[in-house]
Protein backbone atom coordinates (compact mmCIF):
# COMPACT_ATOMS: atom_id res chain seq x y z
CA UNK A 1 0.00 0.00 0.00
CA UNK A 2 1.35 3.41 -0.96
CA UNK A 3 1.11 5.91 1.85
CA UNK A 4 -0.06 9.48 1.21
CA UNK A 5 2.93 11.80 0.96
CA UNK A 6 5.44 8.89 0.76
CA UNK A 7 7.08 7.23 -2.20
CA UNK A 8 6.39 3.53 -2.74
CA UNK A 9 8.83 1.66 -0.53
CA UNK A 10 9.93 -1.90 -0.13
CA UNK A 11 8.95 -4.49 2.35
CA UNK A 12 9.87 -3.34 5.85
CA UNK A 13 6.50 -2.32 7.11
CA UNK A 14 5.12 -1.92 10.55
CA UNK A 15 1.69 -1.58 12.10
CA UNK A 16 0.28 1.68 13.41
CA UNK A 17 -2.95 1.47 15.35
CA UNK A 18 -5.57 4.12 14.59
CA UNK A 19 -8.53 3.85 16.95
CA UNK A 20 -10.21 0.51 16.09
CA UNK A 21 -8.52 0.32 12.71
CA UNK A 22 -5.01 -0.87 11.87
CA UNK A 23 -3.35 0.73 8.88
CA UNK A 24 -0.35 -0.78 7.17
CA UNK A 25 2.24 1.94 6.87
CA UNK A 26 5.49 1.59 4.98
CA UNK A 27 8.51 2.61 6.93
CA UNK A 28 10.21 5.44 5.07
CA UNK A 29 13.59 4.71 3.67
CA UNK A 30 14.43 8.37 3.23
CA UNK A 31 13.04 11.44 4.88
CA UNK A 32 10.28 13.00 2.85
CA UNK A 33 10.01 16.43 4.45
CA UNK A 34 12.30 18.74 6.37
CA UNK A 35 10.11 19.61 9.37
CA UNK A 36 10.39 17.99 12.77
CA UNK A 37 7.22 17.70 14.84
CA UNK A 38 7.88 20.95 16.70
CA UNK A 39 8.30 22.91 13.46
CA UNK A 40 5.12 21.44 11.98
CA UNK A 41 3.28 22.28 15.20
CA UNK A 42 4.43 25.89 15.02
CA UNK A 43 3.11 26.15 11.46
CA UNK A 44 -0.29 24.80 12.58
CA UNK A 45 -0.48 27.27 15.48
CA UNK A 46 0.57 30.14 13.23
CA UNK A 47 -2.06 29.13 10.69
CA UNK A 48 -4.78 29.16 13.37
CA UNK A 49 -3.72 32.34 15.17
CA UNK A 50 -3.98 34.70 12.23
CA UNK A 51 -6.30 37.62 11.65
CA UNK A 52 -9.26 35.67 13.08
CA UNK A 53 -8.07 35.87 16.69
CA UNK A 54 -8.83 39.58 16.98
CA UNK A 55 -12.47 38.82 16.15
CA UNK A 56 -12.87 36.24 18.92
CA UNK A 57 -13.86 38.73 21.66
CA UNK A 58 -16.58 39.91 19.26
CA UNK A 59 -17.76 36.30 18.86
CA UNK A 60 -18.29 36.12 22.65
CA UNK A 61 -20.37 39.29 22.40
CA UNK A 62 -22.48 37.65 19.69
CA UNK A 63 -22.95 34.30 21.46
CA UNK A 64 -23.08 35.38 25.10
CA UNK A 65 -19.96 35.09 27.26
CA UNK A 66 -20.50 31.66 28.94
CA UNK A 67 -21.89 29.98 25.81
CA UNK A 68 -19.23 31.63 23.67
CA UNK A 69 -16.40 30.13 25.74
CA UNK A 70 -18.01 26.68 25.48
CA UNK A 71 -18.41 27.11 21.72
CA UNK A 72 -14.76 28.10 21.38
CA UNK A 73 -13.67 24.85 22.99
CA UNK A 74 -16.15 22.92 20.82
CA UNK A 75 -14.85 24.50 17.60
CA UNK A 76 -11.27 23.77 18.70
CA UNK A 77 -12.17 20.11 19.31
CA UNK A 78 -13.92 19.82 15.94
CA UNK A 79 -10.91 21.43 14.23
CA UNK A 80 -8.55 18.95 15.90
CA UNK A 81 -10.78 16.01 14.96
CA UNK A 82 -11.38 17.11 11.37
CA UNK A 83 -7.73 17.68 10.41
CA UNK A 84 -6.85 14.22 11.72
CA UNK A 85 -9.84 12.87 9.80
CA UNK A 86 -8.48 14.50 6.64
CA UNK A 87 -5.22 12.58 6.89
CA UNK A 88 -7.13 9.36 7.65
CA UNK A 89 -9.15 9.99 4.50
CA UNK A 90 -5.95 10.62 2.57
CA UNK A 91 -4.57 7.29 3.75
CA UNK A 92 -7.77 5.43 2.88
CA UNK A 93 -7.90 6.97 -0.61
CA UNK A 94 -4.11 6.92 -1.16
CA UNK A 95 -4.05 10.69 -1.83
CA UNK A 96 -1.80 13.39 -0.44
CA UNK A 97 -3.66 16.66 -1.04
CA UNK A 98 -7.06 17.91 0.05
CA UNK A 99 -8.09 18.34 -3.58
CA UNK A 100 -7.04 14.82 -4.62
CA UNK A 101 -8.94 13.40 -1.65
CA UNK A 102 -12.18 15.15 -2.61
CA UNK A 103 -11.77 14.35 -6.31
CA UNK A 104 -11.29 10.66 -5.62
CA UNK A 105 -14.26 10.68 -3.23
CA UNK A 106 -16.80 12.93 -4.97
CA UNK A 107 -15.50 13.31 -8.51
CA UNK A 108 -14.95 16.44 -10.57
CA UNK A 109 -17.87 18.42 -9.09
CA UNK A 110 -16.64 17.91 -5.55
CA UNK A 111 -13.09 18.72 -6.65
CA UNK A 112 -14.14 22.04 -8.20
CA UNK A 113 -16.25 23.02 -5.17
CA UNK A 114 -13.40 22.21 -2.79
CA UNK A 115 -10.85 24.03 -4.96
CA UNK A 116 -13.02 27.14 -5.00
CA UNK A 117 -13.47 27.11 -1.22
CA UNK A 118 -9.84 26.26 -0.59
CA UNK A 119 -8.74 29.16 -2.78
CA UNK A 120 -11.12 31.84 -1.56
CA UNK A 121 -10.72 31.24 2.18
CA UNK A 122 -6.95 31.90 2.33
CA UNK A 123 -7.16 34.53 -0.41
CA UNK A 124 -9.69 36.59 1.54
CA UNK A 125 -7.62 36.00 4.67
CA UNK A 126 -4.64 37.52 2.82
CA UNK A 127 -6.74 40.58 2.03
CA UNK A 128 -7.73 40.90 5.68
CA UNK A 129 -4.08 40.60 6.74
CA UNK A 130 -3.16 43.52 4.49
CA UNK A 131 -6.02 45.63 5.83
CA UNK A 132 -5.05 44.88 9.42
CA UNK A 133 -1.43 45.72 8.63
CA UNK A 134 -2.46 49.05 7.14
CA UNK A 135 -4.70 49.89 10.08
CA UNK A 136 -2.42 48.82 12.91
CA UNK A 137 0.99 49.93 11.63
CA UNK A 138 -0.24 53.41 10.67
CA UNK A 139 -1.57 53.92 14.20
CA UNK A 140 1.81 52.87 15.53
CA UNK A 141 3.57 55.50 13.40
CA UNK A 142 1.06 58.13 14.53
CA UNK A 143 2.39 57.73 18.07
CA UNK A 144 5.99 58.44 17.05
CA UNK A 145 7.00 62.01 17.99
CA UNK A 146 7.51 64.18 14.94
CA UNK A 147 5.35 62.09 12.61
CA UNK A 148 2.66 64.49 11.39
CA UNK A 149 -0.82 63.29 10.34
CA UNK A 150 0.02 64.02 6.70
CA UNK A 151 3.24 61.98 6.84
CA UNK A 152 3.46 59.16 4.30
CA UNK A 153 3.98 56.68 7.16
CA UNK A 154 0.42 57.31 8.33
CA UNK A 155 -1.00 56.44 4.91
CA UNK A 156 -2.43 52.90 4.97
CA UNK A 157 -1.93 52.47 1.21
CA UNK A 158 1.78 53.23 1.47
CA UNK A 159 2.21 50.90 4.48
CA UNK A 160 0.43 48.02 2.73
CA UNK A 161 2.59 48.41 -0.37
CA UNK A 162 5.77 48.79 1.69
CA UNK A 163 5.20 45.68 3.84
CA UNK A 164 4.17 43.66 0.77
CA UNK A 165 7.33 44.51 -1.16
CA UNK A 166 9.76 44.18 1.76
CA UNK A 167 8.25 41.29 3.76
CA UNK A 168 5.28 39.28 2.53
CA UNK A 169 6.29 38.85 -1.12
CA UNK A 170 9.88 37.65 -0.48
CA UNK A 171 8.76 35.20 2.26
CA UNK A 172 5.89 33.91 0.11
CA UNK A 173 8.33 33.02 -2.69
CA UNK A 174 9.68 30.08 -0.66
CA UNK A 175 8.80 26.71 -2.18
CA UNK A 176 9.25 24.66 1.01
CA UNK A 177 6.72 25.36 3.76
CA UNK A 178 9.10 23.95 6.38
CA UNK A 179 11.24 27.09 5.91
CA UNK A 180 8.45 29.07 7.58
CA UNK A 181 8.94 27.32 10.93
CA UNK A 182 11.23 30.03 12.33
CA UNK A 183 8.87 32.70 11.05
CA UNK A 184 6.01 30.88 12.80
CA UNK A 185 7.98 30.78 16.05
CA UNK A 186 8.48 34.56 15.93
CA UNK A 187 4.77 35.00 15.21
CA UNK A 188 3.84 32.79 18.19
CA UNK A 189 6.12 34.74 20.54
CA UNK A 190 4.56 38.03 19.41
CA UNK A 191 1.09 36.55 19.90
CA UNK A 192 1.98 35.70 23.51
CA UNK A 193 3.13 39.32 23.99
CA UNK A 194 -0.21 40.56 22.58
CA UNK A 195 -2.06 38.19 24.89
CA UNK A 196 -0.23 39.61 27.92
CA UNK A 197 -1.09 43.17 26.80
CA UNK A 198 -4.79 42.29 26.46
CA UNK A 199 -4.70 40.66 29.92
CA UNK A 200 -3.04 43.73 31.48
CA UNK A 201 -5.57 46.05 29.88
CA UNK A 202 -8.42 43.85 31.11
CA UNK A 203 -7.27 44.51 34.69
CA UNK A 204 -6.22 48.16 34.32
CA UNK A 205 -8.81 49.39 31.82
CA UNK A 206 -11.76 47.03 32.27
CA UNK A 207 -13.13 48.62 35.49
CA UNK A 208 -13.09 52.05 33.82
CA UNK A 209 -15.18 51.05 30.78
CA UNK A 210 -18.91 50.98 31.63
CA UNK A 211 -20.42 47.50 31.31
CA UNK A 212 -23.16 47.06 28.76
CA UNK A 213 -26.62 45.79 29.57
CA UNK A 214 -26.89 41.97 29.78
CA UNK A 215 -23.11 41.71 29.50
CA UNK A 216 -22.98 38.34 31.25
CA UNK A 217 -26.12 36.67 29.87
CA UNK A 218 -25.50 32.98 29.15
CA UNK A 219 -26.62 32.88 25.51
CA UNK A 220 -27.65 35.32 22.79
CA UNK A 221 -29.53 34.81 19.50
CA UNK A 222 -26.45 35.30 17.31
CA UNK A 223 -24.65 32.20 18.62
CA UNK A 224 -24.74 30.51 15.19
CA UNK A 225 -23.19 33.61 13.63
CA UNK A 226 -20.49 33.50 16.31
CA UNK A 227 -19.57 29.94 15.30
CA UNK A 228 -18.82 31.25 11.81
CA UNK A 229 -16.39 33.81 13.27
CA UNK A 230 -14.77 31.10 15.41
CA UNK A 231 -14.48 28.76 12.43
CA UNK A 232 -12.75 31.52 10.48
CA UNK A 233 -10.30 31.93 13.36
CA UNK A 234 -9.54 28.23 13.87
CA UNK A 235 -9.44 26.83 10.37
CA UNK A 236 -6.16 25.24 9.33
CA UNK A 237 -7.64 22.38 7.27
CA UNK A 238 -6.74 24.07 4.01
CA UNK A 239 -2.99 23.63 4.63
CA UNK A 240 -3.07 20.43 6.69
CA UNK A 241 -1.76 18.21 3.89
CA UNK A 242 1.02 20.71 3.18
CA UNK A 243 2.19 20.65 6.79
CA UNK A 244 1.69 16.88 7.08
CA UNK A 245 3.78 16.33 3.95
CA UNK A 246 6.56 18.51 5.39
CA UNK A 247 7.10 16.13 8.33
CA UNK A 248 10.33 14.14 8.33
CA UNK A 249 8.29 11.04 9.19
CA UNK A 250 4.70 11.60 8.06
CA UNK A 251 2.56 9.08 9.93
CA UNK A 252 -0.89 9.26 11.46
CA UNK A 253 0.55 8.75 14.92
CA UNK A 254 3.00 11.67 14.56
CA UNK A 255 0.34 13.85 12.95
CA UNK A 256 -2.12 13.18 15.78
CA UNK A 257 0.47 14.18 18.37
CA UNK A 258 1.32 17.38 16.51
CA UNK A 259 -2.34 18.22 16.02
CA UNK A 260 -3.45 17.62 19.61
CA UNK A 261 -0.67 19.74 21.10
CA UNK A 262 -0.91 22.54 18.53
CA UNK A 263 -4.69 22.92 18.54
CA UNK A 264 -4.81 22.69 22.36
CA UNK A 265 -2.25 25.48 22.71
CA UNK A 266 -4.01 27.59 20.08
CA UNK A 267 -7.34 26.99 21.87
CA UNK A 268 -5.89 28.07 25.22
CA UNK A 269 -4.45 31.26 23.74
CA UNK A 270 -7.70 31.98 21.90
CA UNK A 271 -9.97 31.48 24.93
CA UNK A 272 -7.81 33.66 27.19
CA UNK A 273 -7.53 36.35 24.51
CA UNK A 274 -11.26 36.32 23.75
CA UNK A 275 -12.26 36.33 27.42
CA UNK A 276 -9.94 39.19 28.43
CA UNK A 277 -10.93 41.24 25.40
CA UNK A 278 -14.65 40.77 26.01
CA UNK A 279 -14.43 41.36 29.77
CA UNK A 280 -12.73 44.69 29.09
CA UNK A 281 -15.33 46.11 26.67
CA UNK A 282 -18.37 43.75 26.98
CA UNK A 283 -21.16 44.92 24.65
CA UNK A 284 -18.95 47.61 23.08
CA UNK A 285 -16.53 45.01 21.70
CA UNK A 286 -15.73 45.58 18.01
CA UNK A 287 -14.99 43.02 15.32
CA UNK A 288 -11.35 44.15 15.49
CA UNK A 289 -10.53 44.33 19.21
CA UNK A 290 -7.76 46.87 18.59
CA UNK A 291 -10.41 49.31 17.36
CA UNK A 292 -11.61 49.42 20.99
CA UNK A 293 -8.35 50.79 22.37
CA UNK A 294 -7.69 54.50 22.21
CA UNK A 295 -5.07 55.87 19.86
CA UNK A 296 -2.99 57.47 22.63
CA UNK A 297 -2.85 54.25 24.68
CA UNK A 298 0.85 53.45 24.36
CA UNK A 299 0.59 49.87 25.60
CA UNK A 300 -2.18 49.13 23.10
CA UNK A 301 -0.09 50.79 20.40
CA UNK A 302 2.73 48.37 21.15
CA UNK A 303 0.18 45.56 20.91
CA UNK A 304 -0.89 46.88 17.51
CA UNK A 305 2.73 46.85 16.39
CA UNK A 306 3.20 43.24 17.52
CA UNK A 307 -0.03 42.18 15.86
CA UNK A 308 0.91 43.93 12.64
CA UNK A 309 4.16 41.93 12.57
CA UNK A 310 2.22 38.73 13.36
CA UNK A 311 -0.16 39.05 10.42
CA UNK A 312 2.72 39.96 8.10
CA UNK A 313 4.42 36.70 9.12
CA UNK A 314 1.19 34.67 8.80
CA UNK A 315 0.42 35.98 5.30
CA UNK A 316 2.85 33.60 3.51
CA UNK A 317 1.14 30.48 4.95
CA UNK A 318 -2.09 31.49 3.23
CA UNK A 319 -0.25 32.32 0.02
CA UNK A 320 1.21 28.79 -0.02
CA UNK A 321 -2.32 27.34 -0.06
CA UNK A 322 -3.73 29.61 -2.78
CA UNK A 323 -0.69 28.89 -4.94
CA UNK A 324 -1.03 25.14 -4.42
CA UNK A 325 -4.70 25.25 -5.48
CA UNK A 326 -3.78 27.05 -8.70
CA UNK A 327 -0.89 24.65 -9.32
CA UNK A 328 -3.13 21.60 -8.87
CA UNK A 329 -6.04 22.90 -10.97
CA UNK A 330 -4.12 24.46 -13.87
CA UNK A 331 -0.58 23.01 -13.80
CA UNK A 332 -1.11 19.38 -12.69
CA UNK A 333 0.57 20.15 -9.37
CA UNK A 334 3.94 21.17 -10.79
CA UNK A 335 5.17 24.74 -11.17
CA UNK A 336 8.44 25.60 -12.84
CA UNK A 337 10.57 28.25 -11.15
CA UNK A 338 9.31 30.94 -13.53
CA UNK A 339 5.65 29.91 -13.09
CA UNK A 340 6.12 29.68 -9.32
CA UNK A 341 7.34 33.28 -9.20
CA UNK A 342 4.72 34.52 -11.65
CA UNK A 343 1.77 32.87 -9.87
CA UNK A 344 2.97 34.12 -6.48
CA UNK A 345 3.34 37.69 -7.74
CA UNK A 346 -0.10 37.66 -9.38
CA UNK A 347 -1.82 36.28 -6.24
CA UNK A 348 -0.18 38.86 -3.97
CA UNK A 349 -0.75 41.70 -6.45
CA UNK A 350 -4.49 40.99 -6.67
CA UNK A 351 -4.87 40.58 -2.89
CA UNK A 352 -2.95 43.80 -2.33
CA UNK A 353 -5.02 45.65 -4.91
CA UNK A 354 -8.29 44.67 -3.22
CA UNK A 355 -6.98 45.61 0.23
CA UNK A 356 -5.95 49.03 -1.10
CA UNK A 357 -9.48 49.69 -2.39
CA UNK A 358 -11.44 48.43 0.64
CA UNK A 359 -10.72 49.11 4.30
CA UNK A 360 -13.69 47.47 6.01
CA UNK A 361 -14.32 43.77 5.41
CA UNK A 362 -16.38 42.90 8.48
CA UNK A 363 -19.31 41.34 6.66
CA UNK A 364 -16.99 39.73 4.10
CA UNK A 365 -15.00 38.02 6.87
CA UNK A 366 -18.19 36.77 8.52
CA UNK A 367 -19.43 35.40 5.21
CA UNK A 368 -16.00 33.88 4.58
CA UNK A 369 -16.24 32.13 7.94
CA UNK A 370 -19.74 30.80 7.30
CA UNK A 371 -19.49 29.95 3.59
CA UNK A 372 -15.82 28.91 3.30
CA UNK A 373 -14.41 28.00 6.71
CA UNK A 374 -17.44 26.04 7.91
CA UNK A 375 -17.53 23.66 4.90
CA UNK A 376 -13.73 23.21 5.06
CA UNK A 377 -13.78 22.39 8.79
CA UNK A 378 -17.17 20.76 9.45
CA UNK A 379 -18.60 19.39 6.22
CA UNK A 380 -16.03 18.23 3.66
CA UNK A 381 -13.61 16.24 5.90
CA UNK A 382 -16.47 14.32 7.52
CA UNK A 383 -18.30 13.75 4.24
CA UNK A 384 -15.13 12.32 2.66
CA UNK A 385 -14.40 10.07 5.61
CA UNK A 386 -17.98 8.74 5.72
CA UNK A 387 -17.76 7.90 2.02
CA UNK A 388 -14.42 6.10 2.42
CA UNK A 389 -14.88 4.42 5.80
CA UNK A 390 -15.23 0.64 5.84
CA UNK A 391 -16.36 0.57 9.46
CA UNK A 392 -19.89 -0.24 10.62
CA UNK A 393 -22.35 2.65 10.66
CA UNK A 394 -22.33 2.77 14.47
CA UNK A 395 -18.54 3.07 14.74
CA UNK A 396 -17.55 6.07 16.90
CA UNK A 397 -15.78 7.85 14.02
CA UNK A 398 -18.83 7.48 11.78
CA UNK A 399 -21.29 8.68 14.41
CA UNK A 400 -19.17 11.68 15.38
CA UNK A 401 -18.60 12.53 11.73
CA UNK A 402 -22.36 12.50 11.11
CA UNK A 403 -22.94 14.86 14.04
CA UNK A 404 -20.23 17.30 12.89
CA UNK A 405 -21.55 17.16 9.31
CA UNK A 406 -25.10 18.02 10.46
CA UNK A 407 -23.80 20.82 12.67
CA UNK A 408 -21.80 22.23 9.76
CA UNK A 409 -24.84 22.33 7.49
CA UNK A 410 -26.83 24.08 10.24
CA UNK A 411 -24.11 26.67 10.89
CA UNK A 412 -23.63 27.32 7.18
CA UNK A 413 -27.30 27.87 6.34
CA UNK A 414 -28.48 29.67 9.48
CA UNK A 415 -25.23 31.61 9.83
CA UNK A 416 -25.46 32.88 6.26
CA UNK A 417 -29.04 34.06 6.76
CA UNK A 418 -28.21 35.81 10.05
CA UNK A 419 -25.08 37.45 8.62
CA UNK A 420 -27.10 38.92 5.77
CA UNK A 421 -29.96 40.00 8.06
CA UNK A 422 -27.74 41.27 10.90
CA UNK A 423 -24.39 42.28 9.37
CA UNK A 424 -21.48 43.39 11.52
CA UNK A 425 -21.24 47.17 11.58
CA UNK A 426 -18.00 48.75 10.47
CA UNK A 427 -16.55 51.24 12.93
CA UNK A 428 -13.26 51.48 11.10
CA UNK A 429 -11.10 54.30 12.45
CA UNK A 430 -13.63 55.62 14.98
CA UNK A 431 -12.51 56.67 18.45
CA UNK A 432 -14.67 55.08 21.16
CA UNK A 433 -16.75 57.31 23.45
CA UNK A 434 -14.73 56.40 26.55
CA UNK A 435 -11.52 57.67 24.92
CA UNK A 436 -12.41 61.34 25.35
CA UNK A 437 -11.14 63.13 28.48
CA UNK A 438 -14.62 64.35 29.40
CA UNK A 439 -15.92 60.78 29.59
CA UNK A 440 -13.20 58.57 31.03
CA UNK A 441 -9.57 59.29 31.89
CA UNK A 442 -7.49 56.20 31.60
CA UNK A 443 -4.91 56.80 28.90
CA UNK A 444 -1.61 55.01 29.44
CA UNK A 445 -2.88 53.69 32.75
CA UNK A 446 -0.89 50.95 34.40
CA UNK A 447 -1.59 48.21 36.88
CA UNK A 448 -1.87 49.44 40.50
CA UNK A 449 1.10 48.58 42.71
PDB file of C-alpha atoms in Angstrom, residues 54 128-142 153-157 159-160 288 290-291 295 304-305 308 355 358-361 426 428-429:
ATOM      1  CA  UNK A  54      -8.830  39.584  16.979  1.00  0.00           C
ATOM      2  CA  UNK A 128      -7.733  40.905   5.683  1.00  0.00           C
ATOM      3  CA  UNK A 129      -4.084  40.604   6.741  1.00  0.00           C
ATOM      4  CA  UNK A 130      -3.159  43.524   4.490  1.00  0.00           C
ATOM      5  CA  UNK A 131      -6.018  45.632   5.827  1.00  0.00           C
ATOM      6  CA  UNK A 132      -5.054  44.879   9.420  1.00  0.00           C
ATOM      7  CA  UNK A 133      -1.430  45.718   8.632  1.00  0.00           C
ATOM      8  CA  UNK A 134      -2.461  49.053   7.139  1.00  0.00           C
ATOM      9  CA  UNK A 135      -4.700  49.892  10.081  1.00  0.00           C
ATOM     10  CA  UNK A 136      -2.418  48.821  12.907  1.00  0.00           C
ATOM     11  CA  UNK A 137       0.988  49.927  11.633  1.00  0.00           C
ATOM     12  CA  UNK A 138      -0.240  53.415  10.670  1.00  0.00           C
ATOM     13  CA  UNK A 139      -1.573  53.925  14.203  1.00  0.00           C
ATOM     14  CA  UNK A 140       1.809  52.872  15.530  1.00  0.00           C
ATOM     15  CA  UNK A 141       3.574  55.498  13.403  1.00  0.00           C
ATOM     16  CA  UNK A 142       1.061  58.135  14.526  1.00  0.00           C
ATOM     17  CA  UNK A 153       3.981  56.679   7.163  1.00  0.00           C
ATOM     18  CA  UNK A 154       0.421  57.309   8.327  1.00  0.00           C
ATOM     19  CA  UNK A 155      -1.004  56.441   4.908  1.00  0.00           C
ATOM     20  CA  UNK A 156      -2.427  52.901   4.966  1.00  0.00           C
ATOM     21  CA  UNK A 157      -1.933  52.467   1.206  1.00  0.00           C
ATOM     22  CA  UNK A 159       2.213  50.904   4.480  1.00  0.00           C
ATOM     23  CA  UNK A 160       0.431  48.016   2.732  1.00  0.00           C
ATOM     24  CA  UNK A 288     -11.345  44.148  15.495  1.00  0.00           C
ATOM     25  CA  UNK A 290      -7.762  46.865  18.592  1.00  0.00           C
ATOM     26  CA  UNK A 291     -10.405  49.311  17.362  1.00  0.00           C
ATOM     27  CA  UNK A 295      -5.073  55.874  19.857  1.00  0.00           C
ATOM     28  CA  UNK A 304      -0.892  46.880  17.505  1.00  0.00           C
ATOM     29  CA  UNK A 305       2.734  46.855  16.393  1.00  0.00           C
ATOM     30  CA  UNK A 308       0.913  43.928  12.635  1.00  0.00           C
ATOM     31  CA  UNK A 355      -6.977  45.612   0.230  1.00  0.00           C
ATOM     32  CA  UNK A 358     -11.443  48.434   0.637  1.00  0.00           C
ATOM     33  CA  UNK A 359     -10.718  49.113   4.296  1.00  0.00           C
ATOM     34  CA  UNK A 360     -13.686  47.469   6.010  1.00  0.00           C
ATOM     35  CA  UNK A 361     -14.323  43.773   5.409  1.00  0.00           C
ATOM     36  CA  UNK A 426     -17.995  48.749  10.466  1.00  0.00           C
ATOM     37  CA  UNK A 428     -13.257  51.481  11.097  1.00  0.00           C
ATOM     38  CA  UNK A 429     -11.100  54.298  12.453  1.00  0.00           C
TER      39      UNK A 429
END
